[in-house]
Amino acid sequence: MTHAPLHPFNGVTGESQPLPLEIMSTTTISPATHLESVAHGSKRSTLKGLRDAAAAMGLDCCVERQAKGYRVSQRGVWVEAHTLAGVAELLLQLSIKPWAPAPARSLAPLSADMGRSLGLDGGRLPAAPAPAPAPGPELPRFVTRSQQQQQQQQPPAAAPAPGAVAPGPLARKVAPSHLPADAARLLERFELNLGSVMTTGLANTKISKGRAIAHSAIFHGLPAKQLSAAIYGPTAGNVPARGRLETVRRLALDNGLGAAAQRLDACPWASDGCRDGCLVFSGRNAMGTAPAACKARRSLARLWCPQTFTVALLWAIAREYAKAQRMGLPLSLRLKGTDDLPHHLQRFHLSAAEAATLAHRYGLPAIPGHGTTLPEVLQVVMADQSLRWYEYSKAPASGHQGLEQMRALGIDATASLAADRLGGARAACEAVRAGFRLALPVAMTKGAPIPTEFRLAPTLGLPGLPGTSDFGRVPADDRPVRLLCVDGDLTDLRWMDPQGPQVGGFDGVAVILRTKASRGRSKASDAFSLAPTMGQWQALKGGGFAQLIP
Ligand code: SF4
């Protein structure tokens, strides 16, 4: 028997034809016939079987299990069914005619009834009074007595940078966030709140290791093409977090984000091995589907409106900045936690009133601007190092979105070796020569000692023939590099590590990262990490050679 693959349906282009469906591995029937048989009670099916049939027929809908029965939803309209036969019947109805969103109900008749019962002329209620104007930032800020005393004892503060709003004393932890209304609506639309925009403090094992030095906050979205998999992928598998996530599918389809999610590649420079063994499926991230679904909701919110999402991100950063200030620590910030998107280049609008709110509510001296970016808004706190922004990236050293562009914006960038990407070693050598440290995944066991030195060569061949003038003259691009090794698993605070040429003739620094087990990975991921073999040159899949020296 041959296994006909069940392709996820492209619900947007409508290119796919209903595919034959294998039910119970015995017969191959069309998905519509399967649904009819289940609806008439002549066949039994599982929930997964019905979902697969719906996907094969191209129905943009979600089928979810509930406490009692099931719910089939499409574009914000949902109908409940008690049995799977009922679900099959609903899916058949959907295949004939999609459900239209429910029209908004007019409140005019109700208003007229109320008006008549109050004896008003013509039964009309008087118009609601206009809402009182929101208090502007010019209103005097409430300052507690102890804060007043503190201010009297303190020497006068230095003049703020041009455009920056001087920060006020930190507000109470429970004070309202004052998140702008459009950003709040965006988060609500994708079932997020300000506290779930970023991963902070002890919630992440790696960043919690540096908690005595800095308070950390990381933004995690879904990597590579994983958002598309969460919407259109298969439902089951050994690692459910890698497959279709019903709540994510519902949110994406209800908001018309299917096609945009299919186009999105959040890691444009990732290699096959990197995508396959991505750390987003390591540790507690792959336990259940909740962490992946939360990352997916963040990615969807960003996709829906990147400008507004960046405002929400700024508020989340401000919130963590205030926490760090209360702890007496710098805020360590990383936005490319599990993607390689240009968060630092996203333009948005921050009004003077909003900047004043950030200063008064969170003590963050933000610089307002129209079409501004996060590094521009945060330049005061980045300059005084109360905020340390760092990133890992597989982007090339130069060019748009490159490492040098990040460095010019004040971000501490660490290049990341993609050993199995064509030209990955050459790009890494270029980044080292440009002064960036290099993150190096090595398949070492936990606790194994790291090498002291790392050598990387784009090629081991010498140009020219012996006896010719070219012999032995290695072009600058082909020169190998020697790197001093540091342990990257002690903390994630890369901005504390050295970079650039080091004493002893080293061209730079290699950050050794022991490869984390990624659940559901295949053999393809092996080529991404270096073998822990010491003293020998090893050939890299994408070209070039590497050597670890004990
Ligand atoms: S390891 Fe990093 S670059 Fe690779 S797929 Fe995962 S998040 Fe993207």
Short mmCIF file of C-alpha atoms in Angstrom, two decimals, residues 149-476:
data_model
loop_
_atom_site.label_atom_id
_atom_site.label_comp_id
_atom_site.label_asym_id
_atom_site.label_seq_id
_atom_site.Cartn_x
_atom_site.Cartn_y
_atom_site.Cartn_z
CA GLN A 149 12.02 64.48 50.78
CA GLN A 150 14.28 62.38 48.60
CA GLN A 151 14.24 65.02 45.88
CA GLN A 152 15.14 67.75 48.37
CA GLN A 153 18.18 65.78 49.51
CA GLN A 154 19.37 64.92 46.02
CA PRO A 155 21.77 67.19 44.07
CA PRO A 156 20.24 68.77 40.94
CA ALA A 157 20.09 66.28 38.06
CA ALA A 158 22.19 66.71 34.92
CA ALA A 159 20.44 68.28 31.93
CA PRO A 160 18.60 65.63 29.84
CA ALA A 161 19.60 64.89 26.25
CA PRO A 162 17.88 67.05 23.62
CA GLY A 163 14.31 65.86 23.11
CA ALA A 164 14.37 63.39 26.02
CA VAL A 165 11.83 63.70 28.80
CA ALA A 166 13.49 63.67 32.21
CA PRO A 167 12.36 60.56 34.11
CA GLY A 168 10.24 60.98 37.20
CA PRO A 169 10.30 58.86 40.33
CA LEU A 170 9.11 55.34 39.63
CA ALA A 171 5.39 54.83 39.92
CA ARG A 172 3.78 52.14 42.02
CA LYS A 173 4.18 48.63 40.61
CA VAL A 174 0.41 48.29 40.27
CA ALA A 175 -0.25 51.65 38.62
CA PRO A 176 -2.03 51.49 35.21
CA SER A 177 0.27 50.77 32.30
CA HIS A 178 -1.03 53.69 30.15
CA LEU A 179 -0.40 51.53 27.09
CA PRO A 180 -1.77 53.46 24.06
CA ALA A 181 -5.26 52.30 23.14
CA ASP A 182 -4.36 50.94 19.67
CA ALA A 183 -1.50 48.84 21.10
CA ALA A 184 -3.78 47.54 23.87
CA ARG A 185 -6.41 46.58 21.26
CA LEU A 186 -3.76 44.79 19.19
CA LEU A 187 -2.61 42.72 22.16
CA GLU A 188 -6.19 41.91 23.10
CA ARG A 189 -6.98 40.85 19.53
CA PHE A 190 -4.23 38.24 19.72
CA GLU A 191 -4.99 37.17 23.29
CA LEU A 192 -1.86 38.78 24.72
CA ASN A 193 -1.25 41.32 27.44
CA LEU A 194 1.67 43.56 28.32
CA GLY A 195 3.14 40.95 30.65
CA SER A 196 3.19 38.26 27.95
CA VAL A 197 4.94 40.26 25.22
CA MET A 198 8.42 39.32 26.47
CA THR A 199 10.07 36.55 28.49
CA THR A 200 11.72 37.97 31.55
CA GLY A 201 13.74 37.21 34.65
CA LEU A 202 13.58 33.64 35.89
CA ALA A 203 11.15 32.42 33.21
CA ASN A 204 14.08 31.42 30.98
CA THR A 205 16.82 29.16 32.36
CA LYS A 206 19.60 30.73 30.36
CA ILE A 207 18.85 34.38 31.14
CA SER A 208 18.18 33.58 34.79
CA LYS A 209 21.87 32.60 35.16
CA GLY A 210 22.91 36.24 34.90
CA ARG A 211 20.25 37.58 37.29
CA ALA A 212 22.82 38.91 39.78
CA ILE A 213 24.33 41.10 37.05
CA ALA A 214 21.32 42.28 35.07
CA HIS A 215 17.57 41.95 34.79
CA SER A 216 16.91 40.29 31.43
CA ALA A 217 14.07 40.52 28.95
CA ILE A 218 13.87 38.62 25.65
CA PHE A 219 11.34 38.72 22.86
CA HIS A 220 10.50 35.28 21.49
CA GLY A 221 8.49 34.86 18.29
CA LEU A 222 8.24 31.72 16.19
CA PRO A 223 11.36 31.05 14.07
CA ALA A 224 11.80 30.50 10.35
CA LYS A 225 8.60 29.21 8.62
CA GLN A 226 7.18 27.84 11.86
CA LEU A 227 4.23 30.26 11.96
CA SER A 228 2.95 28.78 8.71
CA ALA A 229 3.38 25.29 10.20
CA ALA A 230 1.37 26.35 13.26
CA ILE A 231 -1.53 27.37 10.99
CA TYR A 232 -1.40 24.88 8.12
CA GLY A 233 0.79 22.06 9.39
CA PRO A 234 -0.29 18.56 10.33
CA THR A 235 -2.01 18.29 13.72
CA ALA A 236 -0.28 15.39 15.34
CA GLY A 237 3.22 14.08 15.69
CA ASN A 238 5.71 13.24 18.37
CA VAL A 239 6.23 16.92 19.11
CA PRO A 240 2.87 18.72 19.00
CA ALA A 241 4.62 22.11 19.39
CA ARG A 242 6.08 21.68 15.88
CA GLY A 243 2.71 21.04 14.24
CA ARG A 244 -0.58 22.80 13.80
CA LEU A 245 -1.84 24.73 16.80
CA GLU A 246 -5.61 25.07 16.71
CA THR A 247 -5.87 28.33 18.66
CA VAL A 248 -3.20 29.91 16.46
CA ARG A 249 -4.94 28.67 13.32
CA ARG A 250 -8.24 30.17 14.53
CA LEU A 251 -6.64 33.55 15.31
CA ALA A 252 -4.73 33.65 12.03
CA LEU A 253 -7.70 32.72 9.85
CA ASP A 254 -10.19 34.90 11.73
CA ASN A 255 -7.87 37.86 11.15
CA GLY A 256 -7.07 37.02 7.54
CA LEU A 257 -3.36 36.45 8.20
CA GLY A 258 -3.03 33.07 6.50
CA ALA A 259 -1.22 34.24 3.37
CA ALA A 260 1.04 36.67 5.23
CA ALA A 261 2.03 33.93 7.68
CA GLN A 262 2.82 31.57 4.81
CA ARG A 263 5.11 34.19 3.27
CA LEU A 264 6.89 35.03 6.52
CA ASP A 265 10.40 33.65 6.99
CA ALA A 266 11.49 34.94 10.38
CA CYS A 267 15.06 33.63 9.97
CA PRO A 268 16.19 34.59 6.45
CA TRP A 269 19.81 33.48 6.98
CA ALA A 270 19.07 30.21 8.77
CA SER A 271 20.50 26.99 7.37
CA ASP A 272 18.52 23.74 7.06
CA GLY A 273 20.21 22.27 10.11
CA CYS A 274 19.58 25.39 12.15
CA ARG A 275 15.86 25.37 11.35
CA ASP A 276 15.62 21.66 12.03
CA GLY A 277 17.41 21.75 15.37
CA CYS A 278 16.18 25.18 16.43
CA LEU A 279 16.52 25.92 20.11
CA VAL A 280 12.90 27.06 20.19
CA PHE A 281 12.03 23.36 20.62
CA SER A 282 14.53 22.66 23.37
CA GLY A 283 13.89 22.32 27.08
CA ARG A 284 10.55 23.43 28.45
CA ASN A 285 9.70 25.19 25.16
CA ALA A 286 8.73 21.88 23.58
CA MET A 287 6.66 20.63 26.53
CA GLY A 288 3.06 20.87 25.40
CA THR A 289 1.89 23.47 22.95
CA ALA A 290 1.34 26.50 25.22
CA PRO A 291 4.83 28.09 24.85
CA ALA A 292 4.78 27.69 21.05
CA ALA A 293 1.21 29.05 20.86
CA CYS A 294 2.21 32.13 22.88
CA LYS A 295 5.19 32.77 20.58
CA ALA A 296 2.91 32.33 17.58
CA ARG A 297 0.39 34.85 18.95
CA ARG A 298 3.22 37.38 19.33
CA SER A 299 4.34 36.72 15.75
CA LEU A 300 0.75 37.13 14.51
CA ALA A 301 0.35 40.40 16.40
CA ARG A 302 3.56 41.71 14.85
CA LEU A 303 2.44 40.57 11.43
CA TRP A 304 -0.95 42.29 11.84
CA CYS A 305 0.60 45.70 12.47
CA PRO A 306 4.39 45.92 13.02
CA GLN A 307 4.23 49.64 13.94
CA THR A 308 1.63 49.21 16.67
CA PHE A 309 3.29 46.04 17.90
CA THR A 310 6.57 47.93 18.28
CA VAL A 311 4.75 50.43 20.51
CA ALA A 312 3.56 47.51 22.66
CA LEU A 313 7.12 46.19 22.66
CA LEU A 314 8.41 49.58 23.80
CA TRP A 315 5.92 49.60 26.68
CA ALA A 316 6.99 46.08 27.64
CA ILE A 317 10.63 47.21 27.56
CA ALA A 318 9.77 50.24 29.71
CA ARG A 319 7.99 47.99 32.20
CA GLU A 320 11.09 45.79 32.53
CA TYR A 321 13.33 48.85 32.66
CA ALA A 322 11.38 50.08 35.70
CA LYS A 323 11.78 46.64 37.32
CA ALA A 324 15.52 46.67 36.65
CA GLN A 325 15.80 50.15 38.14
CA ARG A 326 14.01 49.01 41.28
CA MET A 327 16.47 46.10 41.52
CA GLY A 328 19.43 48.44 40.99
CA LEU A 329 20.50 46.52 37.86
CA PRO A 330 20.84 47.31 34.17
CA LEU A 331 18.20 45.90 31.83
CA SER A 332 19.65 43.31 29.45
CA LEU A 333 17.52 43.29 26.30
CA ARG A 334 17.41 40.88 23.37
CA LEU A 335 14.71 41.02 20.72
CA LYS A 336 15.91 38.38 18.25
CA GLY A 337 15.33 35.66 20.84
CA THR A 338 14.05 33.07 18.37
CA ASP A 339 14.02 34.87 15.06
CA ASP A 340 16.28 37.11 12.96
CA LEU A 341 13.82 39.90 12.13
CA PRO A 342 14.90 43.57 12.00
CA HIS A 343 13.05 44.70 15.15
CA HIS A 344 15.64 47.48 15.50
CA LEU A 345 14.69 49.00 12.12
CA GLN A 346 10.91 48.99 12.51
CA ARG A 347 9.59 52.55 12.31
CA PHE A 348 6.72 53.76 14.49
CA HIS A 349 5.33 56.92 16.01
CA LEU A 350 5.92 58.04 19.60
CA SER A 351 4.26 61.32 20.54
CA ALA A 352 5.66 63.74 23.10
CA ALA A 353 2.73 62.92 25.42
CA GLU A 354 3.50 59.18 25.17
CA ALA A 355 7.20 59.81 25.85
CA ALA A 356 6.18 61.85 28.91
CA THR A 357 4.04 58.93 30.09
CA LEU A 358 6.99 56.54 29.73
CA ALA A 359 9.18 58.91 31.73
CA HIS A 360 6.62 59.49 34.49
CA ARG A 361 5.21 55.98 34.76
CA TYR A 362 8.35 53.89 34.17
CA GLY A 363 11.27 56.28 34.67
CA LEU A 364 12.34 55.69 31.05
CA PRO A 365 13.70 58.83 29.36
CA ALA A 366 12.38 58.07 25.87
CA ILE A 367 12.93 60.35 22.88
CA PRO A 368 9.72 60.95 20.90
CA GLY A 369 9.63 61.04 17.13
CA HIS A 370 7.61 60.43 14.01
CA GLY A 371 8.86 57.42 12.05
CA THR A 372 11.36 56.69 14.77
CA THR A 373 12.95 53.36 15.75
CA LEU A 374 13.60 51.64 19.07
CA PRO A 375 17.36 52.44 19.12
CA GLU A 376 16.51 56.11 18.52
CA VAL A 377 13.86 56.17 21.26
CA LEU A 378 16.12 54.35 23.72
CA GLN A 379 19.39 56.14 22.95
CA VAL A 380 19.65 57.88 26.34
CA VAL A 381 19.46 54.66 28.38
CA MET A 382 21.65 52.80 25.86
CA ALA A 383 24.29 55.54 26.16
CA ASP A 384 24.34 55.50 29.98
CA GLN A 385 24.29 51.66 29.86
CA SER A 386 21.29 51.28 32.13
CA LEU A 387 19.92 49.32 29.16
CA ARG A 388 22.21 46.82 27.41
CA TRP A 389 20.81 45.70 24.08
CA TYR A 390 22.47 42.66 22.52
CA GLU A 391 21.63 40.25 19.71
CA TYR A 392 22.88 37.11 18.01
CA SER A 393 22.43 37.13 14.25
CA LYS A 394 23.33 35.09 11.20
CA ALA A 395 23.12 38.21 9.05
CA PRO A 396 26.25 39.15 7.05
CA ALA A 397 28.65 41.69 8.58
CA SER A 398 27.88 44.44 6.08
CA GLY A 399 24.81 45.70 4.25
CA HIS A 400 21.22 46.38 5.22
CA GLN A 401 20.21 44.53 8.43
CA GLY A 402 23.86 43.50 8.78
CA LEU A 403 25.93 43.33 11.97
CA GLU A 404 27.73 46.62 11.28
CA GLN A 405 24.40 48.41 10.95
CA MET A 406 23.35 47.02 14.35
CA ARG A 407 26.64 48.12 15.89
CA ALA A 408 26.19 51.62 14.48
CA LEU A 409 22.85 51.78 16.31
CA GLY A 410 24.51 50.88 19.63
CA ILE A 411 23.46 47.20 19.70
CA ASP A 412 26.03 44.64 20.85
CA ALA A 413 25.92 42.07 18.03
CA THR A 414 27.38 38.56 18.07
CA ALA A 415 27.76 36.76 14.73
CA SER A 416 26.45 33.21 14.61
CA LEU A 417 28.16 30.47 12.60
CA ALA A 418 25.90 28.57 10.18
CA ALA A 419 28.34 25.74 9.44
CA ASP A 420 25.96 23.98 7.04
CA ARG A 421 24.99 27.05 4.99
CA LEU A 422 26.87 27.54 1.74
CA GLY A 423 29.55 30.15 2.46
CA GLY A 424 28.70 30.17 6.20
CA ALA A 425 32.36 29.81 7.26
CA ARG A 426 33.48 32.60 4.93
CA ALA A 427 30.76 34.93 6.28
CA ALA A 428 31.80 34.07 9.85
CA CYS A 429 35.47 34.88 9.11
CA GLU A 430 34.38 38.19 7.60
CA ALA A 431 32.38 39.00 10.76
CA VAL A 432 35.41 38.18 12.95
CA ARG A 433 37.64 40.42 10.86
CA ALA A 434 35.03 43.19 11.28
CA GLY A 435 35.45 42.87 15.07
CA PHE A 436 32.42 40.76 16.06
CA ARG A 437 32.57 37.80 18.42
CA LEU A 438 31.38 34.50 16.93
CA ALA A 439 28.81 32.16 18.51
CA LEU A 440 29.76 28.58 17.87
CA PRO A 441 27.42 25.61 18.48
CA VAL A 442 29.42 22.52 19.46
CA ALA A 443 27.83 19.11 20.12
CA MET A 444 29.44 18.86 23.55
CA THR A 445 27.79 17.30 26.56
CA LYS A 446 26.71 19.42 29.51
CA GLY A 447 29.66 20.18 31.77
CA ALA A 448 32.33 19.10 29.22
CA PRO A 449 35.29 21.52 29.22
CA ILE A 450 35.31 23.97 26.35
CA PRO A 451 38.29 24.27 23.95
CA THR A 452 40.75 27.10 24.57
CA GLU A 453 41.16 28.05 20.92
CA PHE A 454 39.12 27.79 17.73
CA ARG A 455 40.38 28.04 14.17
CA LEU A 456 38.18 28.62 11.16
CA ALA A 457 39.30 28.62 7.53
CA PRO A 458 37.11 29.27 4.46
CA THR A 459 39.51 27.01 2.54
CA LEU A 460 42.64 25.05 3.30
CA GLY A 461 43.99 25.25 -0.26
CA LEU A 462 46.72 27.66 -1.32
CA PRO A 463 46.23 29.46 -4.63
CA GLY A 464 48.51 29.18 -7.60
CA LEU A 465 50.95 26.45 -8.52
CA PRO A 466 54.29 25.98 -6.81
CA GLY A 467 56.81 28.09 -8.68
CA THR A 468 54.25 30.70 -9.84
CA SER A 469 54.08 34.21 -8.42
CA ASP A 470 50.65 33.43 -6.92
CA PHE A 471 51.86 30.52 -4.86
CA GLY A 472 51.22 30.98 -1.14
CA ARG A 473 49.57 34.37 -1.51
CA VAL A 474 46.27 33.84 0.25
CA PRO A 475 43.61 36.46 -0.57
CA ALA A 476 42.36 38.35 2.50
#
